Coordinates of C-alpha atoms in Angstrom, one line a residue:
M1 CA -26.9 -28.5 -38.4
K2 CA -26.1 -25.9 -41.0
G3 CA -25.0 -27.6 -44.1
A4 CA -22.1 -25.4 -45.2
A5 CA -20.8 -24.9 -41.7
S6 CA -20.8 -28.6 -40.8
A7 CA -19.0 -29.4 -44.0
N8 CA -16.0 -27.3 -43.0
H9 CA -15.9 -27.3 -39.2
G10 CA -16.3 -29.6 -36.3
L11 CA -19.4 -30.1 -34.3
A12 CA -18.2 -27.8 -31.4
H13 CA -17.4 -25.0 -33.8
V14 CA -20.8 -25.2 -35.4
V15 CA -22.6 -25.3 -32.1
K16 CA -20.7 -22.1 -31.0
S17 CA -21.4 -20.4 -34.3
V18 CA -25.2 -21.1 -34.1
Y19 CA -25.4 -20.0 -30.5
R20 CA -23.5 -16.8 -31.0
G21 CA -25.4 -15.9 -34.2
Q22 CA -28.9 -16.9 -33.3
G23 CA -29.0 -17.9 -29.7
L24 CA -30.8 -21.0 -28.3
L25 CA -33.6 -20.7 -30.8
G26 CA -31.1 -21.2 -33.6
F27 CA -30.9 -24.8 -32.6
Y28 CA -34.6 -25.2 -33.4
D29 CA -34.5 -23.8 -36.9
G30 CA -36.9 -25.9 -39.0
I31 CA -38.7 -27.4 -35.9
S32 CA -42.1 -27.3 -37.7
A33 CA -40.7 -29.1 -40.7
A34 CA -38.9 -31.6 -38.4
V35 CA -42.2 -32.4 -36.7
L36 CA -44.1 -32.7 -40.0
R37 CA -41.4 -35.0 -41.3
Q38 CA -41.7 -37.3 -38.3
M39 CA -45.5 -37.3 -38.6
T40 CA -45.3 -38.4 -42.2
Y41 CA -42.1 -40.4 -42.5
S42 CA -42.1 -42.3 -39.1
M43 CA -45.9 -42.8 -39.0
A44 CA -45.9 -44.3 -42.6
R45 CA -42.9 -46.6 -42.1
F46 CA -44.0 -48.0 -38.7
A47 CA -47.6 -48.5 -39.9
T48 CA -46.3 -50.3 -43.0
Y49 CA -43.8 -52.3 -41.1
E50 CA -46.3 -53.6 -38.6
T51 CA -48.8 -54.4 -41.3
L52 CA -46.2 -56.3 -43.4
K53 CA -45.0 -58.2 -40.4
K54 CA -48.5 -59.5 -39.8
R55 CA -49.0 -60.4 -43.5
L56 CA -45.6 -62.1 -43.9
S57 CA -46.0 -64.3 -40.8
N58 CA -46.2 -68.1 -41.2
D59 CA -49.4 -69.9 -40.6
D60 CA -48.3 -70.6 -37.0
G61 CA -47.7 -66.9 -36.5
S62 CA -43.9 -67.0 -36.6
L63 CA -42.0 -64.5 -38.7
P64 CA -38.5 -65.5 -40.0
F65 CA -35.8 -62.9 -39.6
Y66 CA -35.2 -62.3 -43.3
R67 CA -38.9 -61.5 -43.8
M68 CA -38.7 -59.0 -41.0
A69 CA -35.7 -57.4 -42.7
F70 CA -37.7 -57.3 -46.0
A71 CA -40.6 -55.6 -44.2
G72 CA -38.2 -53.0 -42.8
V73 CA -36.8 -52.1 -46.2
V74 CA -40.2 -51.9 -47.9
A75 CA -41.5 -49.8 -44.9
G76 CA -38.5 -47.5 -45.3
A77 CA -39.4 -46.9 -48.9
V78 CA -43.0 -46.0 -48.1
G79 CA -41.9 -43.7 -45.3
G80 CA -39.2 -42.1 -47.5
I81 CA -41.8 -41.2 -50.2
C82 CA -44.2 -39.8 -47.7
G83 CA -41.6 -37.8 -45.8
T84 CA -39.7 -36.3 -48.8
P85 CA -41.7 -33.0 -49.1
A86 CA -41.3 -32.2 -45.4
D87 CA -37.6 -33.3 -45.6
I88 CA -36.9 -30.8 -48.4
V89 CA -38.3 -28.0 -46.4
L90 CA -36.4 -29.1 -43.3
V91 CA -33.1 -29.2 -45.1
R92 CA -33.7 -25.7 -46.6
L93 CA -34.8 -24.2 -43.4
Q94 CA -31.8 -25.4 -41.5
N95 CA -29.4 -24.4 -44.2
D96 CA -30.8 -20.9 -44.8
G97 CA -28.7 -19.3 -42.1
S98 CA -25.5 -20.4 -43.9
L99 CA -26.4 -18.7 -47.1
P100 CA -25.8 -15.1 -48.2
I101 CA -28.8 -12.9 -47.3
E102 CA -29.8 -12.4 -51.0
Q103 CA -29.9 -16.2 -51.5
R104 CA -32.0 -17.1 -48.4
R105 CA -35.5 -18.5 -49.0
N106 CA -36.9 -17.3 -45.7
Y107 CA -39.6 -19.9 -45.4
K108 CA -41.9 -18.9 -42.5
N109 CA -42.7 -22.5 -41.5
A110 CA -43.1 -26.0 -43.0
F111 CA -46.4 -25.3 -44.7
D112 CA -45.2 -22.0 -46.1
G113 CA -42.2 -23.9 -47.5
L114 CA -44.4 -26.6 -49.1
F115 CA -46.6 -23.9 -50.7
R116 CA -43.7 -21.9 -52.0
I117 CA -41.9 -24.9 -53.4
T118 CA -45.1 -26.0 -55.2
R119 CA -45.6 -22.4 -56.6
E120 CA -42.0 -21.7 -57.5
E121 CA -40.7 -25.1 -58.7
G122 CA -43.9 -27.0 -59.4
P123 CA -45.3 -30.1 -57.7
R124 CA -42.3 -32.1 -58.8
G125 CA -40.2 -29.8 -56.7
L126 CA -41.7 -31.4 -53.5
F127 CA -40.0 -34.7 -54.5
K128 CA -36.6 -33.3 -55.5
G129 CA -34.0 -35.7 -54.1
A130 CA -36.6 -38.4 -53.6
V131 CA -34.3 -41.2 -54.9
P132 CA -31.5 -40.6 -52.4
N133 CA -34.0 -39.9 -49.7
V134 CA -36.0 -43.1 -50.3
S135 CA -32.7 -45.1 -50.6
R136 CA -31.6 -43.7 -47.3
A137 CA -35.0 -44.4 -45.7
M138 CA -34.8 -48.0 -46.9
L139 CA -31.3 -48.5 -45.5
M140 CA -32.2 -46.6 -42.3
T141 CA -35.3 -48.6 -41.5
G142 CA -33.7 -51.9 -42.6
A143 CA -30.4 -51.3 -40.8
Q144 CA -32.1 -50.1 -37.6
L145 CA -34.5 -53.1 -37.3
V146 CA -32.0 -55.8 -38.4
S147 CA -29.1 -54.5 -36.3
Y148 CA -31.4 -53.9 -33.3
D149 CA -32.7 -57.5 -33.4
A150 CA -29.1 -58.9 -34.0
F151 CA -27.6 -56.9 -31.1
K152 CA -30.5 -57.7 -28.9
Q153 CA -30.0 -61.5 -29.4
L154 CA -26.3 -61.1 -29.0
L155 CA -26.6 -59.3 -25.7
L156 CA -29.2 -61.7 -24.4
S157 CA -26.8 -64.6 -25.1
S158 CA -24.0 -62.9 -23.2
K159 CA -25.5 -63.6 -19.7
Y160 CA -25.1 -60.0 -18.8
F161 CA -28.5 -58.9 -20.0
D162 CA -32.1 -59.9 -19.5
E163 CA -35.2 -58.7 -21.2
G164 CA -35.8 -55.1 -20.0
M165 CA -34.8 -51.5 -20.3
P166 CA -31.0 -51.9 -20.1
L167 CA -31.1 -54.4 -22.9
H168 CA -33.3 -52.2 -25.1
F169 CA -31.1 -49.2 -24.4
S170 CA -27.8 -51.0 -25.3
A171 CA -29.1 -52.7 -28.4
S172 CA -30.7 -49.5 -29.7
F173 CA -27.5 -47.5 -29.0
L174 CA -25.5 -49.9 -31.1
A175 CA -28.2 -50.0 -33.8
G176 CA -28.0 -46.2 -34.0
F177 CA -24.2 -46.4 -34.6
V178 CA -24.8 -48.9 -37.5
A179 CA -27.6 -46.9 -39.0
T180 CA -25.7 -43.7 -38.9
T181 CA -22.6 -45.2 -40.6
I182 CA -24.7 -46.9 -43.3
T183 CA -26.8 -43.9 -44.2
S184 CA -24.2 -41.2 -43.9
P185 CA -23.3 -41.1 -47.6
F186 CA -27.0 -40.9 -48.5
D187 CA -27.4 -38.0 -46.1
V188 CA -24.6 -36.1 -47.7
V189 CA -26.1 -36.6 -51.2
K190 CA -29.7 -36.0 -50.1
T191 CA -28.8 -32.7 -48.4
R192 CA -26.9 -31.4 -51.4
V193 CA -29.5 -32.4 -53.9
M194 CA -32.4 -31.0 -51.9
N195 CA -30.7 -27.7 -51.1
A196 CA -29.6 -27.2 -54.8
G197 CA -33.0 -25.9 -55.9
P198 CA -34.3 -26.3 -59.4
A199 CA -30.8 -26.7 -61.0
S200 CA -29.0 -29.6 -59.4
P201 CA -25.4 -30.4 -60.5
Y202 CA -26.1 -34.1 -60.0
K203 CA -27.9 -36.4 -62.4
N204 CA -28.7 -39.3 -60.1
L205 CA -27.7 -40.9 -56.8
V206 CA -24.8 -42.9 -58.0
Q207 CA -23.3 -40.1 -60.1
A208 CA -23.6 -37.8 -57.2
M209 CA -21.6 -40.2 -54.9
V210 CA -19.0 -40.7 -57.6
V211 CA -18.5 -37.0 -58.2
I212 CA -18.3 -36.1 -54.4
A213 CA -15.8 -39.0 -53.8
K214 CA -13.7 -38.0 -56.8
E215 CA -13.6 -34.3 -56.2
E216 CA -13.4 -34.3 -52.4
G217 CA -12.3 -37.8 -51.5
P218 CA -14.2 -40.8 -50.2
L219 CA -14.3 -39.4 -46.6
A220 CA -16.4 -36.5 -47.9
L221 CA -19.4 -38.9 -48.0
Y222 CA -19.1 -39.1 -44.2
K223 CA -19.0 -35.4 -43.5
G224 CA -21.2 -34.6 -40.6
W225 CA -21.1 -38.1 -39.2
T226 CA -20.6 -36.9 -35.6
P227 CA -23.6 -34.5 -35.5
A228 CA -25.6 -37.2 -37.3
F229 CA -24.8 -39.7 -34.7
V230 CA -25.5 -37.2 -31.9
R231 CA -28.9 -36.9 -33.4
M232 CA -29.4 -40.5 -34.4
A233 CA -28.4 -42.2 -31.2
P234 CA -31.0 -40.7 -28.9
Q235 CA -33.6 -40.9 -31.6
T236 CA -33.0 -44.6 -32.2
I237 CA -32.8 -45.3 -28.4
L238 CA -36.1 -43.5 -27.7
T239 CA -37.8 -45.1 -30.8
F240 CA -37.0 -48.7 -29.7
I241 CA -37.6 -48.1 -26.0
F242 CA -41.0 -46.7 -26.8
L243 CA -41.7 -49.4 -29.3
E244 CA -40.9 -52.1 -26.8
Q245 CA -43.1 -50.5 -24.2
F246 CA -46.0 -50.2 -26.7
R247 CA -45.6 -53.8 -27.6
N248 CA -45.8 -54.7 -23.9
L249 CA -48.9 -52.6 -23.5
Y250 CA -50.7 -53.4 -26.7
W251 CA -49.1 -55.7 -29.2
D252 CA -48.3 -58.6 -26.8
R253 CA -52.0 -58.6 -25.8
H254 CA -53.1 -58.5 -29.4
A255 CA -50.5 -61.3 -30.3
L256 CA -51.7 -63.5 -27.4
K257 CA -55.3 -63.0 -28.4
N258 CA -54.7 -63.8 -32.0
K259 CA -52.0 -66.5 -31.4
V260 CA -49.3 -64.5 -33.2
R261 CA -45.7 -64.6 -32.3
Y262 CA -42.4 -63.4 -33.8
E263 CA -39.1 -65.0 -34.1

């Protein structure tokens, strides 16, 4: 969603504005950066998470829940660092349409954005907003994994669910709600810092949150929650459904072969 528009109008208004101004293709602004971000951020966090789970397992192969949560937080940090450059380009590409013509950056694609940021702002420019981005990634990965497992166990104990697709769908939908709510303030700060360019008005993550809450009210940290959830819910659902299927196809066989199990 366009940053400025979503800050002042509801989701329906923004959707209409984008469609009228740019057509269907307007909804795919920054698609190359979005794909690159997922290739770096998601691949890094899931690879780290699976590796840590194996290393943190007990001698009998079991993995306590708190260690799984720790693995999720660390994996989120690794993914956040790897995904920050693409995330900056994604934020700027999607926000370009809301800026005056003379202020638009007009990146051609993700790689053009990366090259121009490096040339115009230096290599450090690729990691602008890394602190809020990594903090968000840590909370996101931790919240998704912890809440998914918690809801999964809760639903299994309700007698209405058995292991299978309905269970995975329901637990991941609820996990998406929790993850969106927890990470929303970090999304607001991250977007503003990354879109600010070389001269950011914020000194650090905490100061940015305080300033925004003080000047615009605490609810300003949750601006854009609805479009964020509209994006997050299907992303979380598909992520965990595919993860469960991959586990059935590959990981369970690997676990049985190596006598590894998870609690």
